Amino acid sequence: SNLDQSSRIRPSRTPRMNYNANYNTRGASPPLSYYFLPRQRLNTLLFVHSIASFAIGGVGYLNPGAAQLFFSMESDRERGVGRILTRLFCSLIFAQGIMIFRARQINDGEIKRAFILAYFVCFLFSTLSLIMEHLSNEGIVDGKFFGVTKIMAMMGLTVGYGWFVFFQPPLVYSLSGQHAYR
């Protein structure tokens, strides 16, 4: 008779769905608001940053002449130096994309917090360097659309990572991207 009672138990009417396990197999995707939930915000920032790093690193490495959109190069020698520096820098950006993409799966809060703090400092100093170079008006940093876009992107990354450094509780760093979606 106990077996009969246990077989009558119904599952909850609102089952917990694990996005990673159930949504992908059903072919559905979560609503956009899912990516901005407190437990997902950091993973969303890391994902967007990694995809941008893959794109910028790949394009810059394969087509180093694209650096002329951001920097003024007048002689053949400057273009040659710019080409090798662009390839070296873009290699690092692409590798950074791999690290960021994989860092989303880290469950150790201290390691993830170290990543976030390091990126905040990196983008803060990068932003300040670009702004100072832009304001010096020596003609090295292009002040047209792409030059200003580059500064705005660095400012956005600084603010994004700074928000997690200064305004998020330590609990956010130890949360995994593998949580129940309701």
GROMACS .gro file of C-alpha atoms in nm:
model
  182
    1SER     CA    1   0.000   0.000   0.000
    2ASN     CA    2   0.295   0.236   0.056
    3LEU     CA    3   0.405   0.169  -0.300
    4ASP     CA    4   0.060   0.267  -0.424
    5GLN     CA    5   0.075   0.601  -0.237
    6SER     CA    6   0.419   0.691  -0.369
    7SER     CA    7   0.312   0.623  -0.725
    8ARG     CA    8   0.025   0.871  -0.682
    9ILE     CA    9   0.254   1.162  -0.597
   10ARG     CA   10   0.240   1.415  -0.877
   11PRO     CA   11   0.530   1.630  -0.981
   12SER     CA   12   0.510   1.998  -0.895
   13ARG     CA   13   0.303   2.207  -1.136
   14THR     CA   14   0.595   2.450  -1.173
   15PRO     CA   15   0.897   2.227  -1.226
   16ARG     CA   16   1.240   2.378  -1.197
   17MET     CA   17   1.404   2.383  -1.537
   18ASN     CA   18   1.776   2.387  -1.568
   19TYR     CA   19   1.850   2.606  -1.868
   20ASN     CA   20   2.166   2.419  -1.960
   21ALA     CA   21   2.007   2.075  -1.938
   22ASN     CA   22   1.645   2.117  -2.047
   23TYR     CA   23   1.622   2.420  -2.271
   24ASN     CA   24   1.888   2.312  -2.516
   25THR     CA   25   1.735   1.967  -2.561
   26ARG     CA   26   1.389   2.114  -2.617
   27GLY     CA   27   1.513   2.365  -2.871
   28ALA     CA   28   1.380   2.664  -2.676
   29SER     CA   29   1.580   2.953  -2.541
   30PRO     CA   30   1.521   3.155  -2.226
   31PRO     CA   31   1.381   3.506  -2.241
   32LEU     CA   32   1.626   3.794  -2.273
   33SER     CA   33   1.564   3.886  -1.910
   34TYR     CA   34   1.732   3.558  -1.806
   35TYR     CA   35   2.072   3.695  -1.906
   36PHE     CA   36   2.027   3.997  -1.678
   37LEU     CA   37   1.926   3.806  -1.366
   38PRO     CA   38   2.166   3.874  -1.075
   39ARG     CA   39   2.310   3.524  -1.103
   40GLN     CA   40   2.368   3.557  -1.479
   41ARG     CA   41   2.496   3.914  -1.518
   42LEU     CA   42   2.861   3.830  -1.466
   43ASN     CA   43   2.843   3.535  -1.706
   44THR     CA   44   2.668   3.756  -1.961
   45LEU     CA   45   2.943   4.021  -1.936
   46LEU     CA   46   3.213   3.755  -1.969
   47PHE     CA   47   3.037   3.595  -2.267
   48VAL     CA   48   2.992   3.923  -2.456
   49HIS     CA   49   3.351   4.025  -2.380
   50SER     CA   50   3.486   3.688  -2.499
   51ILE     CA   51   3.293   3.702  -2.828
   52ALA     CA   52   3.417   4.057  -2.891
   53SER     CA   53   3.773   3.943  -2.813
   54PHE     CA   54   3.747   3.656  -3.061
   55ALA     CA   55   3.617   3.889  -3.332
   56ILE     CA   56   3.863   4.174  -3.274
   57GLY     CA   57   4.160   3.942  -3.224
   58GLY     CA   58   4.080   3.733  -3.530
   59VAL     CA   59   4.013   4.025  -3.764
   60GLY     CA   60   4.313   4.220  -3.639
   61TYR     CA   61   4.548   3.925  -3.677
   62LEU     CA   62   4.426   3.830  -4.024
   63ASN     CA   63   4.403   4.191  -4.146
   64PRO     CA   64   4.651   4.403  -3.948
   65GLY     CA   65   4.594   4.693  -4.187
   66ALA     CA   66   4.265   4.747  -4.004
   67ALA     CA   67   4.470   4.925  -3.735
   68GLN     CA   68   4.479   5.226  -3.966
   69LEU     CA   69   4.117   5.284  -3.867
   70PHE     CA   70   4.240   5.367  -3.516
   71PHE     CA   71   4.596   5.495  -3.557
   72SER     CA   72   4.754   5.734  -3.805
   73MET     CA   73   5.047   5.576  -3.993
   74GLU     CA   74   5.213   5.787  -4.256
   75SER     CA   75   5.527   5.605  -4.377
   76ASP     CA   76   5.591   5.249  -4.490
   77ARG     CA   77   5.808   5.193  -4.184
   78GLU     CA   78   5.528   5.306  -3.951
   79ARG     CA   79   5.286   5.077  -4.130
   80GLY     CA   80   5.531   4.784  -4.090
   81VAL     CA   81   5.574   4.851  -3.719
   82GLY     CA   82   5.199   4.896  -3.684
   83ARG     CA   83   5.135   4.567  -3.865
   84ILE     CA   84   5.356   4.358  -3.634
   85LEU     CA   85   5.234   4.533  -3.319
   86THR     CA   86   4.874   4.483  -3.430
   87ARG     CA   87   4.933   4.112  -3.490
   88LEU     CA   88   5.102   4.068  -3.152
   89PHE     CA   89   4.832   4.262  -2.970
   90CYS     CA   90   4.551   4.082  -3.154
   91SER     CA   91   4.705   3.745  -3.066
   92LEU     CA   92   4.680   3.845  -2.701
   93ILE     CA   93   4.323   3.969  -2.746
   94PHE     CA   94   4.218   3.640  -2.907
   95ALA     CA   95   4.388   3.438  -2.630
   96GLN     CA   96   4.214   3.660  -2.376
   97GLY     CA   97   3.883   3.565  -2.536
   98ILE     CA   98   3.961   3.198  -2.471
   99MET     CA   99   4.047   3.270  -2.107
  100ILE     CA  100   3.734   3.477  -2.052
  101PHE     CA  101   3.510   3.223  -2.222
  102ARG     CA  102   3.651   2.943  -2.004
  103ALA     CA  103   3.646   3.161  -1.688
  104ARG     CA  104   3.266   3.155  -1.698
  105GLN     CA  105   3.281   2.793  -1.578
  106ILE     CA  106   3.506   2.867  -1.278
  107ASN     CA  107   3.320   2.805  -0.953
  108ASP     CA  108   3.592   2.933  -0.718
  109GLY     CA  109   3.483   3.284  -0.617
  110GLU     CA  110   3.832   3.410  -0.534
  111ILE     CA  111   3.973   3.315  -0.873
  112LYS     CA  112   3.679   3.470  -1.058
  113ARG     CA  113   3.705   3.784  -0.845
  114ALA     CA  114   4.078   3.809  -0.933
  115PHE     CA  115   3.988   3.790  -1.305
  116ILE     CA  116   3.730   4.067  -1.267
  117LEU     CA  117   3.960   4.295  -1.067
  118ALA     CA  118   4.244   4.245  -1.316
  119TYR     CA  119   4.018   4.330  -1.610
  120PHE     CA  120   3.886   4.637  -1.431
  121VAL     CA  121   4.241   4.767  -1.375
  122CYS     CA  122   4.344   4.675  -1.731
  123PHE     CA  123   4.053   4.858  -1.892
  124LEU     CA  124   4.075   5.156  -1.657
  125PHE     CA  125   4.440   5.213  -1.748
  126SER     CA  126   4.371   5.143  -2.117
  127THR     CA  127   4.087   5.395  -2.117
  128LEU     CA  128   4.300   5.659  -1.944
  129SER     CA  129   4.588   5.598  -2.187
  130LEU     CA  130   4.363   5.633  -2.491
  131ILE     CA  131   4.197   5.948  -2.356
  132MET     CA  132   4.533   6.109  -2.271
  133GLU     CA  133   4.671   6.023  -2.615
  134HIS     CA  134   4.354   6.151  -2.781
  135LEU     CA  135   4.367   6.478  -2.586
  136SER     CA  136   4.738   6.532  -2.662
  137ASN     CA  137   4.632   6.565  -3.027
  138GLU     CA  138   4.965   6.451  -3.169
  139GLY     CA  139   4.789   6.273  -3.452
  140ILE     CA  140   4.870   5.919  -3.337
  141VAL     CA  141   4.523   5.817  -3.219
  142ASP     CA  142   4.260   5.879  -3.482
  143GLY     CA  143   3.981   6.096  -3.349
  144LYS     CA  144   3.729   5.996  -3.608
  145PHE     CA  145   3.445   5.747  -3.566
  146PHE     CA  146   3.654   5.435  -3.499
  147GLY     CA  147   3.892   5.612  -3.261
  148VAL     CA  148   3.603   5.746  -3.053
  149THR     CA  149   3.428   5.408  -3.072
  150LYS     CA  150   3.742   5.242  -2.934
  151ILE     CA  151   3.751   5.483  -2.638
  152MET     CA  152   3.378   5.430  -2.574
  153ALA     CA  153   3.421   5.050  -2.581
  154MET     CA  154   3.707   5.071  -2.330
  155MET     CA  155   3.497   5.297  -2.108
  156GLY     CA  156   3.209   5.049  -2.129
  157LEU     CA  157   3.432   4.758  -2.028
  158THR     CA  158   3.576   4.965  -1.741
  159VAL     CA  159   3.229   5.049  -1.612
  160GLY     CA  160   3.106   4.690  -1.658
  161TYR     CA  161   3.392   4.531  -1.469
  162GLY     CA  162   3.400   4.817  -1.215
  163TRP     CA  163   3.036   4.754  -1.133
  164PHE     CA  164   3.121   4.396  -1.036
  165VAL     CA  165   3.431   4.503  -0.842
  166PHE     CA  166   3.264   4.774  -0.633
  167PHE     CA  167   2.890   4.707  -0.623
  168GLN     CA  168   2.842   4.332  -0.624
  169PRO     CA  169   2.853   4.113  -0.312
  170PRO     CA  170   3.117   3.838  -0.297
  171LEU     CA  171   2.842   3.578  -0.348
  172VAL     CA  172   2.811   3.679  -0.716
  173TYR     CA  173   3.162   3.554  -0.790
  174SER     CA  174   3.103   3.205  -0.658
  175LEU     CA  175   2.780   3.145  -0.849
  176SER     CA  176   2.802   2.909  -1.140
  177GLY     CA  177   2.631   2.958  -1.472
  178GLN     CA  178   2.469   2.617  -1.411
  179HIS     CA  179   2.167   2.713  -1.206
  180ALA     CA  180   1.796   2.648  -1.222
  181TYR     CA  181   1.594   2.867  -1.455
  182ARG     CA  182   1.242   2.945  -1.340
   0.00000   0.00000   0.00000
